[in-house]
Every structure is written in C-alpha cells, then in structure tokens.
Amino acid sequence: MSSSPPLQGPHLRERFAALDAFLLEHQDLWRPKPFTDLHLPWEARHPDLSAWLRSRTLEAAEAAHARPNDLDAPAPFSTLAERSRQLIALGHFDTKALPAVPARFSVDVPGRKWQQIEAFAGSLDFAAVPRHWLDWCAGKGHLGRRLAQDGSPLSCLERDAHLVEDGQALSDRLHLNARHIQQDVMAESVARHLDAQHTPVALHACGDLHVRLLALASAAGCRQLALAPCCYNRIADDRYRPLSRTARASPLTLDADDLRLSISETVTAGARVRRQRDRSMARRLGFDLLQRHLRQCDHYLPTPSLPPAWLDRPFAEHCQRLAGERLALPASIDWAHWEAAGWRRLADVRNLELLRGLFRRPLEIWLVLDRALYLEERGYRVRLGPFCDPCLTPRNLLLLAER
Ligand SMILES: C[S@@+](CC[C@H](N)C(=O)[O-])C[C@H]1O[C@@H](n2cnc3c(N)ncnc32)[C@H](O)[C@@H]1O
C-alpha cells in the first residue's frame, strides 16, 4: 500500500490526461470482447500473446482475474501491465478511528457491507463539521446511521418503500434524529430535500443516480460531499456523456458495453455462485459455437437470460430454449461435443479477457476523475483515493469534495 496522499489538485487533471492517452492509444486491445468475437483483431499482431493466453486453463484465468497486472505473459503484456500499474496507483486517505458504536448499529447489516461503511466513514475528514447528513440512495440508511450516531440530523433518500420503512424503524430504535424519505432521486421533486446545510454521502449509488447528486448538490450550495460511485454503465443514454469540460474535450467515446468493462471485476462471488456462473457462460458459448455452425454465419447471436434452474436441465434442452423460434436445431446434433467446446471456449474467453483487465481500473479511474473534474469546475477541492481494500468491494474509490 502506498503512503502517499489521495490524488488531488493539479494531479487530478494530469492523471486524467495520462489515462485518456493510454485508453485512446490501446482501444484496439480493450474494446473487442472475447465473449462475442471468436477472433480478436489484435491476435494477428500479437500471435505469441494470443497463443499463450489460449493455452491456459479456466482455473488459471480465474486465479489471475483480480490481479491481471501481475501476470507474466508475452509481449506486449508486461509493458502494458506496468503502464497500467503506474496509472492506477492512488494514495490513501488518512483514516481516523471512529467512536465505537453499540452492536445494535450493525444488526441486520451484512458483514462486508458493515466493513465498507466503517471504512467509508473513517475516511471522511472534512474541514467543516457536517451539520446534517444526507444519505443518497440510502437503502436502509446503514451508512447514514453510522455517521449520525453522534446525534447530528440525518435524512435518507430512497425509492424503495420497504427499505424506507425498515430504515426508519432501525433509526427509531436507536433514537436517532433521522428521517427516511421515500423519494425517487431522478424526479424533479428531489431538489426540495437538498440545501446548503447538507453533507451528502452516497455509497454505491449507480450511474445516473450519483451523477444527479453531483449536479444537485453543487447547485444547492452544499459545502462538502462524499461519493463512492458504482455501476457507471447504468445510464439512460446509449452513450456516455462526459460531465467535465476536460472529458468532453477528449475524443474517447464510450457506449454502455465499454462502460461495463469498468465494473467487470468480480471478487465477491462464492464458490457455488462462481460454478453456476461458469456453467451458464460455458453453455452460452457452446450454444454460440453451435449456432454459428448451423447458420454458417460467424456472428454472435444474443440469447435471452434464463433463471439458474435451466442449468440443471440437459444441455440440449437448454439450447432449444436459447434458440427459441429463431433457429431449428436438427436431431443429429452431438451435444457432448458442443458442450465441451463451450467449456474450452470459456477458458479462452476468460484468459483473453485478462488483457482487457489491464484497462479495467484505468477506465474506472478515468470515469471517477471525470466526476472529480466536474466538481472542481464547480468550485470544489476534490480528493480521490480508495476507501477500503478491494476484497471488501471492487468499487472502492471515494471522492471527497469541499468548498
Ligand atoms: C446499490 S444500493 C446502495 C444502498 C446503500 N447506499 C448501501 O450502500 O447499502 C442502491 C440503492 O439505490 C436505490 N435506488 C435505485 N434507484 C433509485 C432512485 N431512482 N431514487 C432513489 N433511490 C434509488 C435502490 O433501491 C438501492 O437501495
């Protein structure tokens, strides 16, 4: 871990420019998706890397997934990995010890979520003492409650009525000065809940939801806010609309598929979920190879997503369902062959994705820096760094903004 401070001041802009250049220069490596393209254009230019990745097992890919930068793969992998490593290095917030809270505060909070909350709250070191916390897309408001344990007022905005009701009950039980409000934060009416006295906090508010917070909080004159964004791909538009003037001036264009790369790290799944996910993907890929063969057409055919129960049915039935009305499947199909081909292809896909993995965190930091620069343009001093270890959540970037 680095002992340097979070990214701030001119370094935000400098890092953005460096990431922008890196992503633009290597678009041909990270845009094509191994899941949908049988052969990736870069493989002809880097045959050694391609052959090496394609020779590896699914288990080897899984082991390298969270840390692709450490992989000792043929050129140009190591050079790119080293550049990526430099670009994603971020200093840490000085974490402070929080006053302990009674165990009642963490009742009903899943263990990992509570650790995220403790780390998030421990990273907040605003110069001015917050007067009124505003938990944005609060769920049951666990984060807000942790912050308001000292008696400061708390408002929690959340769309889901059950979460609002449960959250209010939890806060009442602890005699906190908290109001849980049912509110769609995308609606016009949300503006009435935000004023200059509020310190908004948002832990894992998705795409448009946190972008809206940045716009409204800066317009309302909030002096400070803290945001850990997630799901950059959850946006209403087909294309990403950069927020800052700096990002708007970049030629880098991103669609929802590209944005998905920034959140493609999965560290939290248990063994059972992973097995299920692998089986589902192997079957989809097996079906994909089969449909290409039957249709004599080398294009990916999008398939409906099906409940996990389908994985317990025979592969043949599963394929019938994926094919639907679009494709007649002849009786003579060698199902064992296509199922095995799907598993082999899954190993290739996962290993080829390790190259894209080198651009995953750079893209995420590019997106968060767009938010940081947007806030800077609105007069905030902004700091960016991780608030917890990625094993607690891969979406571990925190923006602190003050003006
Ligand atoms: C990923 S959860 C995060 C919840 C909480 N901040 C946490 O970290 O546990 C996102 C929350 O946003 C809420 N949400 C989704 N769309 C919303 C909207 N339009 N307005 C308000 N809340 C919304 C969801 O119901 C959900 O509780």
Short mmCIF file of C-alpha atoms and ligand atoms in Angstrom, two decimals:
data_model
loop_
_atom_site.label_atom_id
_atom_site.label_comp_id
_atom_site.label_asym_id
_atom_site.label_seq_id
_atom_site.Cartn_x
_atom_site.Cartn_y
_atom_site.Cartn_z
CA MET A 1 0.00 0.00 0.00
CA SER A 2 1.23 3.48 -0.82
CA SER A 3 1.60 6.02 1.96
CA SER A 4 1.15 8.94 -0.45
CA PRO A 5 -1.95 11.11 -0.08
CA PRO A 6 -5.08 10.78 -2.23
CA LEU A 7 -4.96 12.26 -5.70
CA GLN A 8 -5.76 15.98 -5.64
CA GLY A 9 -5.00 19.44 -7.07
CA PRO A 10 -3.28 19.50 -10.47
CA HIS A 11 -2.62 15.76 -10.23
CA LEU A 12 -6.30 15.06 -10.95
CA ARG A 13 -6.06 16.72 -14.35
CA GLU A 14 -2.61 15.28 -15.09
CA ARG A 15 -3.73 11.76 -14.27
CA PHE A 16 -6.85 12.17 -16.35
CA ALA A 17 -4.75 13.23 -19.36
CA ALA A 18 -2.39 10.26 -18.93
CA LEU A 19 -5.27 7.78 -18.60
CA ASP A 20 -7.03 9.33 -21.56
CA ALA A 21 -3.93 8.88 -23.72
CA PHE A 22 -3.45 5.26 -22.55
CA LEU A 23 -7.07 4.31 -23.25
CA LEU A 24 -7.11 6.04 -26.63
CA GLU A 25 -3.84 4.51 -27.77
CA HIS A 26 -4.88 0.95 -26.97
CA GLN A 27 -8.55 0.95 -27.91
CA ASP A 28 -7.94 -1.96 -30.26
CA LEU A 29 -6.94 -4.07 -27.26
CA TRP A 30 -9.75 -3.35 -24.83
CA ARG A 31 -12.80 -2.65 -27.00
CA PRO A 32 -13.21 -6.04 -28.74
CA LYS A 33 -14.98 -8.52 -26.49
CA PRO A 34 -13.78 -12.13 -26.45
CA PHE A 35 -17.25 -13.28 -25.41
CA THR A 36 -18.86 -12.16 -28.66
CA ASP A 37 -15.90 -12.20 -31.10
CA LEU A 38 -14.28 -15.56 -31.87
CA HIS A 39 -11.08 -13.91 -33.04
CA LEU A 40 -9.91 -10.55 -31.84
CA PRO A 41 -8.21 -8.21 -34.30
CA TRP A 42 -5.14 -7.77 -32.04
CA GLU A 43 -4.37 -11.51 -32.04
CA ALA A 44 -2.87 -11.37 -35.53
CA ARG A 45 -0.47 -8.64 -34.37
CA HIS A 46 0.49 -10.39 -31.14
CA PRO A 47 0.42 -14.11 -32.02
CA ASP A 48 2.65 -15.17 -29.11
CA LEU A 49 0.45 -13.48 -26.55
CA SER A 50 -2.66 -14.86 -28.20
CA ALA A 51 -1.34 -18.45 -28.28
CA TRP A 52 -0.10 -18.21 -24.68
CA LEU A 53 -3.43 -16.96 -23.36
CA ARG A 54 -5.39 -19.52 -25.37
CA SER A 55 -3.26 -22.36 -23.99
CA ARG A 56 -4.25 -21.69 -20.39
CA THR A 57 -6.95 -23.26 -18.26
CA LEU A 58 -10.10 -21.75 -16.81
CA GLU A 59 -8.64 -22.11 -13.30
CA ALA A 60 -5.53 -20.18 -14.34
CA ALA A 61 -7.69 -17.36 -15.69
CA GLU A 62 -9.76 -17.28 -12.51
CA ALA A 63 -6.62 -17.05 -10.37
CA ALA A 64 -5.34 -14.05 -12.38
CA HIS A 65 -8.66 -12.25 -12.74
CA ALA A 66 -8.36 -9.89 -9.77
CA ARG A 67 -4.71 -9.02 -10.47
CA PRO A 68 -4.11 -9.21 -14.24
CA ASN A 69 -1.22 -6.74 -13.88
CA ASP A 70 0.85 -9.42 -12.12
CA LEU A 71 0.61 -11.91 -14.97
CA ASP A 72 3.92 -12.86 -16.60
CA ALA A 73 2.61 -13.06 -20.17
CA PRO A 74 4.38 -12.50 -23.53
CA ALA A 75 4.84 -9.03 -25.02
CA PRO A 76 3.33 -6.54 -25.09
CA PHE A 77 1.52 -7.66 -21.92
CA SER A 78 4.17 -6.74 -19.34
CA THR A 79 4.81 -3.28 -20.77
CA LEU A 80 1.09 -2.53 -20.76
CA ALA A 81 0.72 -4.01 -17.28
CA GLU A 82 3.49 -1.78 -15.96
CA ARG A 83 1.95 1.35 -17.50
CA SER A 84 -1.45 0.36 -16.17
CA ARG A 85 0.04 -0.18 -12.72
CA GLN A 86 1.52 3.35 -12.72
CA LEU A 87 -1.75 4.88 -13.86
CA ILE A 88 -3.95 3.18 -11.28
CA ALA A 89 -1.74 3.88 -8.26
CA LEU A 90 -3.62 6.05 -5.76
CA GLY A 91 -2.62 7.29 -2.34
CA HIS A 92 -4.81 6.63 0.69
CA PHE A 93 -6.94 8.74 2.95
CA ASP A 94 -5.76 9.18 6.50
CA THR A 95 -8.27 7.00 8.23
CA LYS A 96 -9.36 8.01 11.67
CA ALA A 97 -10.60 5.76 14.43
CA LEU A 98 -14.34 6.24 14.74
CA PRO A 99 -16.08 6.37 18.08
CA ALA A 100 -17.29 2.85 18.74
CA VAL A 101 -21.00 2.27 18.30
CA PRO A 102 -23.12 -0.28 20.12
CA ALA A 103 -23.51 -3.60 18.32
CA ARG A 104 -27.17 -2.64 17.70
CA PHE A 105 -25.96 -0.38 14.84
CA SER A 106 -24.68 -3.26 12.76
CA VAL A 107 -27.55 -5.64 13.45
CA ASP A 108 -29.13 -6.56 10.12
CA VAL A 109 -26.11 -5.31 8.12
CA PRO A 110 -24.25 -7.98 6.11
CA GLY A 111 -20.64 -8.28 7.41
CA ARG A 112 -18.87 -7.00 4.35
CA LYS A 113 -21.26 -4.06 3.97
CA TRP A 114 -20.59 -3.03 7.58
CA GLN A 115 -16.83 -3.12 6.95
CA GLN A 116 -17.34 -0.92 3.87
CA ILE A 117 -19.37 1.51 5.95
CA GLU A 118 -16.76 1.66 8.71
CA ALA A 119 -14.02 2.30 6.14
CA PHE A 120 -16.07 4.92 4.27
CA ALA A 121 -16.99 6.76 7.46
CA GLY A 122 -13.42 6.54 8.76
CA SER A 123 -12.11 8.24 5.59
CA LEU A 124 -14.27 11.36 5.96
CA ASP A 125 -12.14 14.22 7.23
CA PHE A 126 -14.00 17.33 6.13
CA ALA A 127 -12.55 20.64 7.32
CA ALA A 128 -16.00 21.85 8.44
CA VAL A 129 -18.02 19.74 10.87
CA PRO A 130 -21.03 18.34 8.99
CA ARG A 131 -24.35 19.71 10.27
CA HIS A 132 -26.84 17.45 8.57
CA TRP A 133 -26.04 14.18 6.82
CA LEU A 134 -27.93 13.30 3.66
CA ASP A 135 -27.65 9.63 2.67
CA TRP A 136 -28.36 9.46 -1.09
CA CYS A 137 -29.93 6.20 -2.35
CA ALA A 138 -29.60 5.07 1.22
CA GLY A 139 -31.15 1.62 1.18
CA LYS A 140 -31.98 1.16 4.88
CA GLY A 141 -29.59 4.01 5.69
CA HIS A 142 -26.89 1.99 7.45
CA LEU A 143 -24.15 4.41 6.38
CA GLY A 144 -26.14 7.48 7.41
CA ARG A 145 -26.92 5.94 10.79
CA ARG A 146 -23.24 5.21 11.40
CA LEU A 147 -22.41 8.86 10.69
CA ALA A 148 -25.33 10.28 12.68
CA GLN A 149 -24.58 8.21 15.77
CA ASP A 150 -23.32 11.42 17.47
CA GLY A 151 -26.82 12.89 17.32
CA SER A 152 -26.43 15.03 14.18
CA PRO A 153 -29.53 15.12 11.98
CA LEU A 154 -29.82 12.62 9.15
CA SER A 155 -32.03 12.47 6.07
CA CYS A 156 -32.08 9.30 3.98
CA LEU A 157 -33.44 9.38 0.45
CA GLU A 158 -34.51 6.04 -1.01
CA ARG A 159 -37.05 4.98 -3.63
CA ASP A 160 -37.96 1.56 -2.25
CA ALA A 161 -40.81 1.92 0.28
CA HIS A 162 -39.86 -1.24 2.22
CA LEU A 163 -36.28 -0.09 2.69
CA VAL A 164 -37.56 3.33 3.83
CA GLU A 165 -39.88 1.73 6.35
CA ASP A 166 -37.27 -0.71 7.67
CA GLY A 167 -34.65 2.05 7.80
CA GLN A 168 -36.93 4.36 9.78
CA ALA A 169 -37.69 1.57 12.24
CA LEU A 170 -33.96 0.87 12.74
CA SER A 171 -33.21 4.57 13.28
CA ASP A 172 -36.14 5.00 15.68
CA ARG A 173 -34.99 2.03 17.72
CA LEU A 174 -31.64 3.80 18.20
CA HIS A 175 -33.39 7.12 18.99
CA LEU A 176 -31.55 8.88 16.17
CA ASN A 177 -32.58 12.21 14.72
CA ALA A 178 -33.27 10.60 11.35
CA ARG A 179 -35.86 10.95 8.65
CA HIS A 180 -36.13 8.23 6.00
CA ILE A 181 -37.88 9.70 2.99
CA GLN A 182 -39.32 7.80 0.08
CA GLN A 183 -38.04 9.70 -2.90
CA ASP A 184 -37.06 8.95 -6.48
CA VAL A 185 -33.85 10.94 -6.77
CA MET A 186 -34.34 11.29 -10.53
CA ALA A 187 -37.64 13.14 -10.00
CA GLU A 188 -37.83 16.95 -10.05
CA SER A 189 -39.20 16.89 -6.51
CA VAL A 190 -35.89 15.70 -5.04
CA ALA A 191 -34.43 19.23 -5.11
CA ARG A 192 -36.50 20.22 -2.05
CA HIS A 193 -34.53 17.76 0.07
CA LEU A 194 -31.15 19.34 -0.65
CA ASP A 195 -29.81 22.59 0.72
CA ALA A 196 -26.51 24.20 1.63
CA GLN A 197 -26.62 22.77 5.18
CA HIS A 198 -26.50 19.20 3.95
CA THR A 199 -23.45 16.97 3.64
CA PRO A 200 -24.48 14.36 1.08
CA VAL A 201 -22.92 10.91 1.25
CA ALA A 202 -23.52 8.21 -1.34
CA LEU A 203 -22.20 4.68 -1.06
CA HIS A 204 -22.69 2.76 -4.28
CA ALA A 205 -25.35 4.88 -5.89
CA CYS A 206 -25.45 3.70 -9.51
CA GLY A 207 -24.64 5.64 -12.70
CA ASP A 208 -27.20 8.38 -13.31
CA LEU A 209 -28.21 8.37 -9.63
CA HIS A 210 -24.87 9.67 -8.38
CA VAL A 211 -24.38 11.95 -11.38
CA ARG A 212 -27.64 13.61 -10.39
CA LEU A 213 -26.35 14.07 -6.85
CA LEU A 214 -23.26 15.90 -8.11
CA ALA A 215 -25.35 18.28 -10.20
CA LEU A 216 -27.94 18.98 -7.50
CA ALA A 217 -25.54 19.22 -4.55
CA SER A 218 -23.31 21.70 -6.34
CA ALA A 219 -26.35 23.73 -7.42
CA ALA A 220 -27.79 23.69 -3.88
CA GLY A 221 -24.52 25.04 -2.47
CA CYS A 222 -23.58 22.00 -0.37
CA ARG A 223 -20.16 22.73 1.10
CA GLN A 224 -18.98 19.15 1.09
CA LEU A 225 -19.91 15.71 -0.12
CA ALA A 226 -18.57 12.17 -0.28
CA LEU A 227 -19.26 9.70 -3.06
CA ALA A 228 -18.23 6.11 -3.76
CA PRO A 229 -19.69 5.56 -7.24
CA CYS A 230 -20.67 2.30 -8.86
CA CYS A 231 -22.35 0.87 -11.98
CA TYR A 232 -21.07 3.54 -14.38
CA ASN A 233 -22.97 1.68 -17.12
CA ARG A 234 -26.41 2.29 -15.57
CA ILE A 235 -27.25 5.34 -17.62
CA ALA A 236 -30.33 6.26 -19.59
CA ASP A 237 -28.37 7.26 -22.72
CA ASP A 238 -26.80 4.80 -25.13
CA ARG A 239 -23.54 6.73 -24.98
CA TYR A 240 -21.63 8.06 -22.03
CA ARG A 241 -21.97 11.80 -21.72
CA PRO A 242 -18.83 13.17 -20.03
CA LEU A 243 -19.55 15.57 -17.19
CA SER A 244 -16.44 17.74 -17.09
CA ARG A 245 -15.25 20.11 -19.77
CA THR A 246 -11.94 18.23 -19.81
CA ALA A 247 -13.55 14.85 -20.54
CA ARG A 248 -15.90 16.42 -23.08
CA ALA A 249 -12.83 17.61 -24.99
CA SER A 250 -11.46 14.05 -25.20
CA PRO A 251 -12.03 12.05 -28.40
CA LEU A 252 -12.70 8.96 -26.26
CA THR A 253 -16.27 7.79 -26.79
CA LEU A 254 -17.87 5.13 -24.62
CA ASP A 255 -21.06 3.15 -25.03
CA ALA A 256 -22.78 1.08 -22.34
CA ASP A 257 -20.78 -2.01 -23.33
CA ASP A 258 -17.50 -0.16 -22.94
CA LEU A 259 -18.66 1.17 -19.58
CA ARG A 260 -19.32 -2.38 -18.42
CA LEU A 261 -15.59 -3.07 -18.59
CA SER A 262 -15.07 -0.65 -15.69
CA ILE A 263 -17.17 -2.80 -13.36
CA SER A 264 -16.21 -6.22 -14.67
CA GLU A 265 -14.06 -7.16 -11.69
CA THR A 266 -15.85 -9.76 -9.62
CA VAL A 267 -14.25 -10.65 -6.32
CA THR A 268 -17.20 -11.21 -4.14
CA ALA A 269 -18.74 -14.39 -5.57
CA GLY A 270 -18.53 -17.58 -3.50
CA ALA A 271 -17.55 -20.94 -4.99
CA ARG A 272 -21.15 -22.07 -5.64
CA VAL A 273 -22.08 -18.85 -7.42
CA ARG A 274 -18.87 -18.99 -9.47
CA ARG A 275 -19.59 -22.56 -10.57
CA GLN A 276 -23.10 -21.56 -11.59
CA ARG A 277 -21.84 -18.52 -13.48
CA ASP A 278 -19.19 -20.59 -15.29
CA ARG A 279 -21.69 -23.28 -16.26
CA SER A 280 -24.10 -20.70 -17.57
CA MET A 281 -21.39 -18.96 -19.61
CA ALA A 282 -19.93 -22.22 -20.93
CA ARG A 283 -23.40 -23.26 -22.11
CA ARG A 284 -23.99 -19.91 -23.78
CA LEU A 285 -20.64 -20.14 -25.53
CA GLY A 286 -21.30 -23.75 -26.56
CA PHE A 287 -24.64 -22.68 -27.99
CA ASP A 288 -22.93 -19.77 -29.72
CA LEU A 289 -20.46 -22.09 -31.47
CA LEU A 290 -23.31 -24.36 -32.48
CA GLN A 291 -25.48 -21.57 -33.88
CA ARG A 292 -22.53 -20.18 -35.89
CA HIS A 293 -22.01 -23.65 -37.34
CA LEU A 294 -25.70 -24.22 -38.15
CA ARG A 295 -26.35 -20.78 -39.57
CA GLN A 296 -22.99 -20.69 -41.37
CA CYS A 297 -22.68 -17.19 -40.06
CA ASP A 298 -19.79 -16.06 -37.89
CA HIS A 299 -21.75 -13.65 -35.71
CA TYR A 300 -22.77 -13.74 -32.09
CA LEU A 301 -26.49 -14.27 -31.62
CA PRO A 302 -27.85 -12.58 -28.47
CA THR A 303 -29.78 -15.00 -26.28
CA PRO A 304 -32.39 -14.49 -23.57
CA SER A 305 -31.20 -14.63 -19.97
CA LEU A 306 -32.72 -17.61 -18.18
CA PRO A 307 -33.18 -18.48 -14.50
CA PRO A 308 -30.41 -20.66 -12.99
CA ALA A 309 -32.81 -23.66 -12.84
CA TRP A 310 -32.14 -24.14 -16.56
CA LEU A 311 -28.60 -25.20 -15.70
CA ASP A 312 -29.97 -28.39 -14.13
CA ARG A 313 -31.65 -29.39 -17.39
CA PRO A 314 -29.78 -31.25 -20.14
CA PHE A 315 -27.65 -29.06 -22.42
CA ALA A 316 -29.85 -29.99 -25.41
CA GLU A 317 -32.98 -28.60 -23.72
CA HIS A 318 -31.16 -25.51 -22.61
CA CYS A 319 -30.04 -24.87 -26.21
CA GLN A 320 -33.59 -25.37 -27.52
CA ARG A 321 -34.68 -22.63 -25.17
CA LEU A 322 -31.80 -20.31 -26.11
CA ALA A 323 -32.56 -20.86 -29.79
CA GLY A 324 -36.27 -20.14 -29.33
CA GLU A 325 -38.16 -19.64 -32.58
CA ARG A 326 -35.12 -18.25 -34.37
CA LEU A 327 -33.25 -21.41 -35.12
CA ALA A 328 -34.32 -25.02 -35.82
CA LEU A 329 -31.97 -27.49 -34.14
CA PRO A 330 -31.62 -30.78 -36.11
CA ALA A 331 -31.95 -34.10 -34.25
CA SER A 332 -28.44 -35.28 -35.19
CA ILE A 333 -26.54 -32.79 -33.03
CA ASP A 334 -23.63 -34.20 -30.99
CA TRP A 335 -24.49 -32.33 -27.79
CA ALA A 336 -21.50 -33.59 -25.80
CA HIS A 337 -19.18 -32.17 -28.46
CA TRP A 338 -20.74 -28.69 -28.37
CA GLU A 339 -20.96 -28.61 -24.61
CA ALA A 340 -17.26 -29.48 -24.30
CA ALA A 341 -16.45 -26.87 -26.95
CA GLY A 342 -18.30 -24.30 -24.82
CA TRP A 343 -16.12 -25.07 -21.81
CA ARG A 344 -12.94 -24.82 -23.87
CA ARG A 345 -14.12 -21.54 -25.30
CA LEU A 346 -14.91 -20.24 -21.82
CA ALA A 347 -11.28 -20.86 -20.81
CA ASP A 348 -10.11 -18.93 -23.91
CA VAL A 349 -12.55 -16.09 -23.26
CA ARG A 350 -11.51 -15.71 -19.63
CA ASN A 351 -7.83 -15.77 -20.47
CA LEU A 352 -8.15 -13.35 -23.40
CA GLU A 353 -10.10 -11.06 -21.09
CA LEU A 354 -7.04 -10.71 -18.89
CA LEU A 355 -5.65 -8.30 -21.49
CA ARG A 356 -8.80 -6.19 -21.25
CA GLY A 357 -8.38 -6.48 -17.50
CA LEU A 358 -5.33 -4.22 -17.72
CA PHE A 359 -7.66 -1.42 -18.84
CA ARG A 360 -10.48 -2.08 -16.37
CA ARG A 361 -9.20 0.02 -13.47
CA PRO A 362 -7.75 2.74 -15.78
CA LEU A 363 -11.22 3.13 -17.30
CA GLU A 364 -12.87 3.24 -13.89
CA ILE A 365 -10.43 5.89 -12.66
CA TRP A 366 -10.95 7.86 -15.91
CA LEU A 367 -14.69 7.87 -15.13
CA VAL A 368 -14.24 8.88 -11.49
CA LEU A 369 -11.81 11.61 -12.49
CA ASP A 370 -14.46 12.94 -14.87
CA ARG A 371 -16.67 13.34 -11.77
CA ALA A 372 -13.78 14.89 -9.82
CA LEU A 373 -13.02 17.43 -12.55
CA TYR A 374 -16.72 18.27 -12.88
CA LEU A 375 -16.81 19.07 -9.16
CA GLU A 376 -13.61 21.12 -9.49
CA GLU A 377 -15.23 23.15 -12.24
CA ARG A 378 -17.98 23.87 -9.72
CA GLY A 379 -15.57 25.25 -7.18
CA TYR A 380 -14.80 22.19 -5.06
CA ARG A 381 -11.46 20.98 -3.84
CA VAL A 382 -11.54 17.29 -4.58
CA ARG A 383 -9.57 14.27 -3.37
CA LEU A 384 -9.69 10.78 -4.83
CA GLY A 385 -8.45 7.54 -3.30
CA PRO A 386 -9.58 4.07 -2.26
CA PHE A 387 -11.51 3.89 1.00
CA CYS A 388 -11.15 0.15 1.56
CA ASP A 389 -9.37 -2.92 0.34
CA PRO A 390 -10.78 -4.21 -2.97
CA CYS A 391 -11.60 -7.54 -1.32
CA LEU A 392 -14.38 -5.73 0.59
CA THR A 393 -15.71 -4.25 -2.64
CA PRO A 394 -14.08 -3.68 -6.02
CA ARG A 395 -15.98 -0.36 -6.16
CA ASN A 396 -13.70 1.11 -3.54
CA LEU A 397 -12.99 4.59 -4.91
CA LEU A 398 -14.03 7.57 -2.83
CA LEU A 399 -14.36 11.19 -3.90
CA LEU A 400 -14.28 13.81 -1.15
CA ALA A 401 -15.28 17.30 -2.27
CA GLU A 402 -15.24 20.51 -0.23
CA ARG A 403 -15.66 24.20 -0.98
C1 LIG B 1 -26.54 -0.40 -4.50
S1 LIG B 1 -27.80 0.13 -3.44
C2 LIG B 1 -26.87 1.03 -2.23
C3 LIG B 1 -27.62 1.22 -0.96
C4 LIG B 1 -26.79 1.79 0.20
N1 LIG B 1 -26.26 3.08 -0.11
C5 LIG B 1 -25.71 0.82 0.58
O1 LIG B 1 -24.54 1.05 0.29
O2 LIG B 1 -26.03 -0.22 1.15
C6 LIG B 1 -28.61 1.38 -4.37
C7 LIG B 1 -29.87 1.89 -3.76
O3 LIG B 1 -30.43 2.89 -4.61
C8 LIG B 1 -31.83 2.77 -4.58
N2 LIG B 1 -32.38 3.44 -5.78
C9 LIG B 1 -32.38 2.98 -7.04
N3 LIG B 1 -32.96 3.88 -7.85
C10 LIG B 1 -33.32 4.94 -7.08
C11 LIG B 1 -33.95 6.17 -7.36
N4 LIG B 1 -34.31 6.49 -8.61
N5 LIG B 1 -34.17 7.02 -6.35
C12 LIG B 1 -33.78 6.69 -5.09
N6 LIG B 1 -33.18 5.52 -4.77
C13 LIG B 1 -32.94 4.66 -5.76
C14 LIG B 1 -32.07 1.29 -4.54
O4 LIG B 1 -33.37 0.98 -4.08
C15 LIG B 1 -30.96 0.84 -3.60
O5 LIG B 1 -31.40 0.84 -2.27
#
